[in-house]
Amino acid sequence: MSEQLTDYKNSTKKVYIKTFGCQMNEHDSERIAGLMAEAGYDLSERPDDAQVIILNSCSVREKAYDKLRSEIGRFGSLKKNNPGLVIGVGGCVAQQEGKRLLGGSRLIDFVFGPRAIHKVPEIMERVSSDGRGVVEIGAPGDKMIDANIKRDNGITAWVSIMEGCDNYCSYCVVPYTRGREVSRPSNNIINEIEGLASDGFKEVTLLGQNVSSYGKGLSESVDFPTLLSKIEPIEGIERIRFITSHPRDLSVDLIDAMAKLSKVCEHIHLPLQSGSDKILEGMNRGYTYEEYRKKIDLIRNRIPSISVSTDIIVGFPGEYKDDFHKTKDALLGIGYDNIYLFRYSRRPNTAALSLDGHLPEDLKIERLEEILLMQREIASRKNGSYIGRSAQVLFDGQNSKEEGGIVGRTRTNKVVYVKGSRSLIGHLKEVKIVSTSFASLRGELLENSINA
Ligand code: SAH
Ligand code: SF4
Ligand code: F3S
């Protein structure tokens, strides 16, 4: 019997998937895993017991291609020991480089872009019959959105509501790798979320590069606030989140919908990028700092408990000292709960490449560090204001660093650690916050919420 079991185990094919980049890419990897599962592959935690390795690449920053090549290089010895090992590259570098990737490394067997994910099983068959060399890039409009998705946590789920981006911010490669913006019909989204609810999921995060322009180009008349109001009644779903909103397209209707719909969480990620109007113009962002600031004031007015996070780029071409100071002033003035900080990176095809005033790397790093230090203090202060308050937490996992510890998030997207039974994972509980750091909160379960 045990021998049979071992045989069975050995005969199971395995795929190892490594993901770089944003949530869209993470979510795409869940789709790849779903399709590979249909083709008979289990997910492997380690590359060394897999028959197929897939790297889902990101191209948002410089040297993405070099980094990818050195990643792949690490699998060279595995391939030497196991010539049958198949290595594929997906994601945004794959889209950008296409078949150049095959020429650049003998280790790569196939390449597929984000819009060709649905073809992965077919690609695998072609690789096994014809050998290496398959490249599938996919065209805009090629949809894989309804593909099978293998989510690894039964509590919180990403749901794609649109693909691509039409904004062409002057620094950004995404419109070139993900293609034009295409919204997904609302009934497909609702069906998927109803399915998630019946599978026991409690929270959905709607994904798109610019969710606030959802609905453009669809034959039905639907916008993002309407979509939210269609999701709100789905029984079993307790929380609705979304990323990312573009400040230019953030409407009063959306703010009203957020205030009115009880499941929409009190958190917004609204990328500012820079506090200087001159830099914002060079970035082609389509708003001024003042316009952005007014929207933040409006949101805070309507939803006082809201937490706000942002993306900031330092060292954009032409960012002189006073522009940098404007960004620092903006961060101090707005007081974000959290920021994602980047230093400007040259990307192929992008308009910013030809701007004057590119800055040296060490200056960019200096500015980055200055802002990091400043933001730590702001975030510590923000989190400190939670002490003594109670907050609703959805627990979604164990705390690997603490025996008997579990972790979850508040509606405002703060990470909260508590001591508590694993049976609470998947449940919403009230927690009293007892201490905080710049990165997370620590709480105690309130008496009446200790049992699941
Ligand atoms: N669609 C989202 C985010 C896309 S990429 C949005 O518009 O908000 C995530 C973040 O990466 C961007 O907000 C930006 O801050 C950063 N980023 C993108 N391209 C970059 C580049 N060339 N250099 C540095 N940061 C960049
Ligand atoms: Fe890039 Fe701008 Fe589109 Fe965001 S909105 S993905 S930063 S082009
Ligand atoms: Fe995402 Fe990176 Fe592509 S941020 S869209 S995986 S370039």
XYZ file of C-alpha atoms and ligand atoms in Angstrom:
493
model
C 0.000 0.000 0.000
C 2.682 2.464 1.027
C 4.611 1.580 -2.123
C 1.588 2.300 -4.267
C 1.168 5.631 -2.565
C 4.784 6.489 -3.220
C 4.388 5.552 -6.865
C 1.344 7.706 -7.165
C 3.213 10.604 -5.597
C 6.118 10.215 -7.959
C 3.839 10.156 -10.944
C 2.205 13.474 -10.031
C 3.590 16.246 -12.189
C 4.567 19.442 -10.475
C 4.927 23.054 -11.476
C 6.862 25.701 -9.578
C 5.689 29.264 -10.198
C 7.644 32.307 -9.075
C 5.972 35.699 -9.324
C 7.440 39.198 -9.520
C 5.638 42.551 -9.613
C 2.163 43.715 -8.793
C -1.078 42.128 -7.645
C -2.193 41.670 -11.266
C 0.809 39.454 -11.797
C 0.161 37.571 -8.543
C -3.382 37.052 -9.702
C -2.215 35.951 -13.152
C -0.077 33.335 -11.401
C -3.248 32.036 -9.722
C -4.707 31.638 -13.223
C -1.598 29.886 -14.501
C -1.754 27.557 -11.485
C -5.441 26.842 -12.234
C -4.735 25.980 -15.863
C -1.735 23.859 -14.953
C -3.856 22.007 -12.362
C -6.336 21.158 -15.137
C -3.411 19.818 -17.153
C -2.485 17.545 -14.216
C 0.187 19.604 -12.454
C 0.248 20.189 -8.699
C 1.845 23.341 -7.369
C 5.277 22.829 -5.891
C 6.809 24.965 -3.157
C 10.312 24.266 -4.463
C 11.863 24.393 -7.920
C 13.915 21.220 -7.444
C 11.018 18.758 -7.458
C 9.153 20.387 -10.361
C 8.966 19.211 -13.997
C 7.946 22.709 -15.064
C 9.218 26.058 -13.759
C 7.368 29.241 -14.674
C 8.700 32.708 -13.911
C 6.004 35.353 -14.065
C 8.093 38.447 -14.644
C 7.703 42.183 -13.970
C 9.185 44.926 -16.054
C 8.212 48.040 -14.113
C 11.764 48.874 -13.098
C 15.188 49.012 -14.726
C 17.304 45.908 -15.268
C 14.200 43.714 -15.181
C 15.628 41.609 -18.002
C 19.030 41.200 -16.308
C 17.367 40.216 -13.044
C 15.220 37.693 -14.834
C 18.252 36.188 -16.548
C 20.120 35.795 -13.299
C 17.008 34.177 -11.739
C 16.869 31.725 -14.613
C 20.603 31.097 -14.359
C 19.988 29.680 -10.900
C 17.969 26.884 -12.487
C 20.836 25.911 -14.813
C 22.137 23.129 -12.568
C 18.618 21.734 -12.115
C 18.294 21.511 -15.878
C 21.682 19.826 -16.202
C 20.559 17.110 -13.776
C 17.138 16.876 -15.346
C 17.191 17.665 -19.075
C 13.403 17.109 -19.191
C 12.851 20.145 -16.973
C 10.796 22.759 -18.843
C 11.262 26.469 -18.072
C 8.779 29.124 -19.184
C 8.718 32.895 -18.792
C 5.458 34.828 -18.559
C 4.521 38.338 -17.466
C 5.568 41.785 -18.567
C 9.203 41.073 -19.510
C 7.945 38.212 -21.688
C 5.511 40.565 -23.390
C 8.203 43.141 -23.990
C 11.056 40.910 -25.063
C 9.107 38.123 -26.826
C 11.357 35.744 -28.705
C 14.488 37.728 -27.828
C 14.242 35.898 -24.493
C 14.717 32.544 -26.216
C 17.786 33.877 -27.997
C 19.143 35.251 -24.717
C 19.044 32.012 -22.754
C 19.220 28.362 -23.762
C 17.501 27.529 -20.486
C 14.169 29.036 -21.544
C 11.767 26.704 -23.362
C 8.743 28.931 -23.837
C 7.606 32.529 -23.493
C 4.072 33.839 -23.048
C 2.622 37.300 -22.431
C -0.060 38.257 -19.888
C -2.727 38.059 -22.602
C -1.728 34.554 -23.660
C -2.106 32.869 -20.263
C -5.102 30.874 -21.464
C -2.790 29.224 -23.994
C -0.373 27.830 -21.408
C -1.734 24.222 -21.513
C -1.540 24.251 -25.329
C 1.989 25.696 -25.161
C 3.020 22.885 -22.802
C 1.787 20.315 -25.304
C 3.667 21.990 -28.117
C 6.843 22.057 -26.050
C 6.541 18.363 -25.287
C 5.935 17.439 -28.935
C 8.127 19.973 -30.782
C 10.678 20.951 -28.158
C 11.678 24.415 -26.971
C 10.963 27.615 -28.781
C 7.279 28.384 -28.318
C 6.414 32.070 -28.052
C 2.831 33.288 -27.525
C 2.311 36.953 -26.889
C -1.443 37.377 -27.409
C -3.213 40.402 -28.792
C -5.105 43.142 -26.965
C -8.636 41.887 -26.446
C -7.498 38.245 -26.185
C -9.188 37.421 -22.961
C -8.184 34.960 -20.336
C -10.140 36.558 -17.566
C -12.611 33.686 -17.165
C -9.874 31.087 -16.879
C -9.785 28.729 -13.951
C -8.152 30.344 -10.945
C -6.333 28.519 -8.176
C -6.398 30.700 -5.080
C -4.316 29.588 -2.178
C -6.383 31.145 0.572
C -10.104 30.558 0.955
C -10.766 33.878 2.688
C -9.643 36.828 0.570
C -9.652 36.836 -3.234
C -8.427 39.078 -6.030
C -10.928 39.600 -8.808
C -9.830 41.169 -12.063
C -12.288 43.781 -13.350
C -10.190 45.188 -16.173
C -6.928 44.654 -17.988
C -4.387 47.021 -19.461
C -4.033 50.772 -19.157
C -4.646 53.720 -21.477
C -3.036 56.402 -19.358
C 0.518 56.499 -20.660
C 2.094 58.116 -17.622
C 5.401 59.188 -19.095
C 7.554 56.920 -16.872
C 5.459 53.767 -17.056
C 5.904 50.620 -19.122
C 2.562 49.046 -18.180
C 0.546 50.304 -21.217
C 3.198 48.695 -23.446
C 3.226 45.364 -21.613
C -0.437 45.021 -20.650
C -1.924 46.729 -23.677
C -5.034 48.872 -24.001
C -7.582 49.113 -21.236
C -10.378 46.536 -21.507
C -13.156 46.271 -18.903
C -14.736 42.969 -18.045
C -18.550 42.696 -18.368
C -20.186 43.214 -14.982
C -22.186 39.968 -15.035
C -18.948 37.939 -15.394
C -17.537 39.750 -12.381
C -20.714 39.235 -10.349
C -20.847 35.529 -11.267
C -17.267 35.066 -10.178
C -17.867 36.826 -6.862
C -21.070 34.841 -6.218
C -19.019 31.696 -6.765
C -16.385 32.947 -4.337
C -19.086 33.694 -1.744
C -20.493 30.197 -2.036
C -16.957 28.820 -1.609
C -16.749 30.708 1.701
C -14.612 33.699 0.684
C -15.236 36.768 2.849
C -13.330 39.535 1.088
C -12.766 40.531 -2.527
C -10.214 43.002 -3.894
C -11.171 44.294 -7.327
C -8.090 44.662 -9.504
C -7.311 47.005 -12.356
C -4.609 49.528 -13.263
C -7.241 52.245 -13.132
C -10.440 50.931 -11.553
C -12.046 54.369 -11.437
C -12.446 54.308 -15.224
C -14.110 50.855 -15.175
C -16.860 50.377 -17.759
C -15.333 52.371 -20.609
C -15.955 50.615 -23.923
C -18.441 48.053 -22.599
C -21.752 47.661 -24.424
C -23.637 47.857 -21.113
C -23.907 51.156 -19.284
C -21.947 50.612 -16.080
C -19.336 52.566 -14.146
C -17.246 51.709 -11.106
C -19.651 53.014 -8.432
C -22.455 51.010 -10.101
C -20.278 47.901 -10.110
C -19.649 48.337 -6.370
C -23.368 48.656 -5.728
C -23.980 45.402 -7.648
C -21.407 43.556 -5.522
C -22.659 44.930 -2.195
C -25.747 42.630 -1.927
C -23.807 39.390 -2.524
C -24.401 37.378 0.606
C -21.340 35.969 2.340
C -18.960 38.644 1.021
C -18.268 40.922 3.976
C -15.634 43.238 2.607
C -14.965 44.890 -0.751
C -11.624 46.516 -1.601
C -10.155 47.807 -4.851
C -6.838 48.887 -6.386
C -5.796 51.114 -8.050
C -7.752 54.349 -8.455
C -6.319 57.091 -10.625
C -6.680 60.477 -8.869
C -7.828 62.151 -12.093
C -10.769 59.752 -12.488
C -11.789 59.572 -8.830
C -15.333 60.963 -8.883
C -17.709 62.336 -6.279
C -19.999 59.438 -7.235
C -17.307 56.970 -6.214
C -16.729 58.741 -2.901
C -20.510 58.706 -2.306
C -20.669 54.993 -3.125
C -17.809 54.264 -0.728
C -19.551 56.216 2.022
C -22.915 54.568 1.393
C -22.015 50.916 0.778
C -21.328 49.196 4.072
C -19.083 46.455 2.680
C -16.708 48.801 0.884
C -13.755 49.148 3.256
C -12.465 52.450 4.603
C -9.224 52.458 2.670
C -8.121 54.020 -0.580
C -4.860 53.693 -2.470
C -4.511 56.888 -4.468
C -1.089 57.254 -6.121
C 0.123 60.860 -5.929
C 3.605 60.217 -7.482
C 4.879 63.756 -6.778
C 3.875 66.897 -4.894
C 5.229 69.212 -7.608
C 2.871 70.360 -10.373
C 5.777 70.705 -12.775
C 6.758 67.054 -12.209
C 3.134 65.866 -12.321
C 2.821 67.522 -15.706
C 6.026 65.904 -16.931
C 4.628 62.587 -15.724
C 1.413 63.157 -17.704
C -0.686 62.439 -14.622
C -3.519 64.809 -15.504
C -3.984 66.541 -12.130
C -2.336 69.183 -9.989
C -1.405 68.732 -6.355
C -4.203 71.096 -5.357
C -6.795 69.051 -7.264
C -5.496 65.876 -5.663
C -5.515 67.441 -2.212
C -9.132 68.556 -2.616
C -10.170 64.991 -3.421
C -8.411 63.706 -0.302
C -10.182 66.359 1.787
C -13.499 65.361 0.282
C -12.940 61.663 0.996
C -11.877 62.379 4.572
C -14.868 64.597 5.044
C -17.298 61.940 3.887
C -15.498 58.953 5.465
C -13.587 60.231 8.510
C -12.090 56.843 9.471
C -10.604 56.251 5.993
C -6.961 55.285 5.683
C -5.063 56.522 2.659
C -2.014 55.064 0.951
C -0.073 56.199 -2.091
C 2.778 55.607 -4.542
C 5.612 58.136 -4.766
C 8.401 58.355 -7.331
C 11.531 60.278 -6.372
C 14.168 61.417 -8.837
C 11.945 61.869 -11.889
C 13.812 63.812 -14.621
C 13.867 67.516 -13.774
C 13.075 66.971 -10.079
C 15.022 69.853 -8.572
C 15.376 70.504 -4.877
C 12.211 72.580 -4.649
C 10.184 69.887 -6.468
C 11.468 67.293 -4.028
C 10.539 69.580 -1.120
C 7.034 69.866 -2.520
C 6.736 66.081 -2.381
C 7.954 66.083 1.213
C 5.489 68.856 2.081
C 2.690 66.882 0.434
C 3.543 63.804 2.496
C 3.590 65.872 5.686
C 0.411 67.723 4.747
C -1.620 64.674 3.760
C -0.233 62.249 6.317
C -0.543 58.910 4.546
C -1.055 55.683 6.449
C 1.307 53.947 4.067
C 3.380 54.767 0.997
C 5.065 52.697 -1.700
C 8.207 54.517 -2.628
C 10.102 54.141 -5.909
C 13.072 55.844 -7.449
C 12.605 56.791 -11.057
C 13.756 54.085 -13.418
C 14.209 54.434 -17.181
C 11.863 52.157 -19.101
C 11.914 51.313 -22.792
C 9.426 53.099 -25.077
C 8.371 55.568 -22.388
C 8.158 59.312 -23.049
C 10.163 60.274 -19.933
C 13.297 58.762 -21.485
C 13.693 61.811 -23.705
C 13.108 64.419 -20.982
C 15.931 66.665 -19.826
C 17.353 66.570 -16.329
C 17.883 62.886 -15.568
C 19.302 62.654 -12.051
C 22.247 60.627 -10.777
C 21.370 57.392 -8.936
C 23.014 58.424 -5.664
C 20.842 61.535 -5.454
C 17.728 59.441 -6.075
C 18.772 57.034 -3.319
C 19.443 59.914 -0.929
C 15.960 61.316 -1.564
C 14.370 57.923 -1.214
C 15.982 57.386 2.172
C 15.015 60.840 3.360
C 11.376 60.156 2.569
C 11.447 56.671 4.060
C 12.601 58.059 7.404
C 10.000 60.786 7.331
C 7.189 58.399 6.416
C 8.123 56.004 9.228
C 7.328 58.713 11.714
C 4.090 59.658 10.011
C 2.948 56.018 9.868
C 3.939 55.447 13.527
C 1.838 58.417 14.517
C -1.119 57.268 12.436
C -0.963 53.741 13.804
C -0.481 55.062 17.347
C -3.899 56.695 17.156
C -5.424 53.175 17.103
C -4.206 52.380 20.625
C -7.091 51.710 22.997
C -9.599 51.572 20.140
C -11.400 48.494 18.965
C -11.303 47.410 15.352
C -12.921 44.708 13.253
C -10.302 42.252 11.984
C -10.650 39.563 9.320
C -8.124 36.884 10.237
C -6.464 35.265 7.255
C -3.472 33.340 8.546
C -1.144 32.257 11.284
C 1.674 34.470 12.476
C 4.722 32.459 11.470
C 6.845 34.412 13.961
C 4.732 33.725 17.036
C 3.584 30.427 18.533
C -0.219 30.612 18.838
C -0.339 33.912 16.968
C -2.712 34.811 14.150
C -2.826 37.744 11.760
C -5.486 39.693 9.940
C -6.407 43.139 8.663
C -8.684 45.919 9.790
C -11.156 47.408 7.340
C -8.633 50.237 7.017
C -6.076 47.681 5.764
C -3.843 47.696 8.840
C -2.092 44.439 9.652
C -3.049 43.238 13.160
C -1.355 40.501 15.173
C -3.100 38.804 18.098
C -2.718 35.675 20.162
C -5.650 33.449 19.299
C -6.895 30.101 18.134
C -6.354 29.030 14.520
C -10.088 28.361 14.383
C -10.550 32.146 14.156
C -8.886 32.246 10.740
C -11.560 33.125 8.197
C -13.647 34.999 10.779
C -14.306 38.653 11.482
C -13.657 39.573 15.110
C -13.479 42.684 17.253
C -9.995 43.357 18.566
C -8.734 45.937 21.044
C -5.506 47.547 19.825
C -2.865 47.590 22.566
C 0.353 48.615 20.810
C 1.572 49.687 17.383
C 4.622 50.201 15.213
C 4.981 52.047 11.923
C 4.169 48.822 10.076
C 1.489 47.021 12.095
C -0.846 46.881 15.084
C -0.941 44.476 17.986
C -4.279 43.638 19.601
C -6.212 41.481 22.010
C -9.416 39.672 21.169
C -12.409 41.189 22.896
C -14.180 38.777 25.292
C -17.230 38.128 23.138
C -15.200 37.371 20.017
C -12.791 34.776 21.345
C -14.736 31.801 19.995
C -15.054 31.267 16.294
N -1.733 51.584 -12.221
C -1.237 51.911 -10.993
C 0.154 51.448 -10.634
C 1.024 50.840 -11.637
S 2.720 50.548 -11.326
C -1.312 53.388 -10.877
O -1.291 54.116 -11.820
O -1.383 53.845 -9.780
C 2.920 50.854 -9.612
C 3.779 52.008 -9.296
O 5.080 51.811 -9.759
C 3.362 53.309 -9.895
O 2.309 53.937 -9.227
C 4.633 54.130 -9.804
O 4.728 54.796 -8.573
C 5.723 53.050 -9.882
N 6.434 53.093 -11.172
C 5.940 52.783 -12.380
N 6.885 52.983 -13.334
C 7.989 53.438 -12.705
C 9.278 53.835 -13.142
N 9.625 53.820 -14.420
N 10.163 54.233 -12.207
C 9.826 54.258 -10.902
N 8.620 53.912 -10.436
C 7.701 53.503 -11.317
Fe 1.272 53.083 -15.393
Fe 0.006 55.363 -15.216
Fe -1.252 53.235 -16.190
Fe -0.649 53.345 -13.610
S -2.066 54.709 -14.697
S -0.342 51.601 -14.978
S 1.280 54.410 -13.584
S 0.473 54.284 -17.136
Fe 2.615 44.572 -12.845
Fe 5.189 44.758 -13.221
Fe 3.634 44.241 -15.245
S 4.001 46.036 -11.924
S 1.694 45.192 -14.757
S 3.964 42.943 -13.453
S 5.380 45.569 -15.267
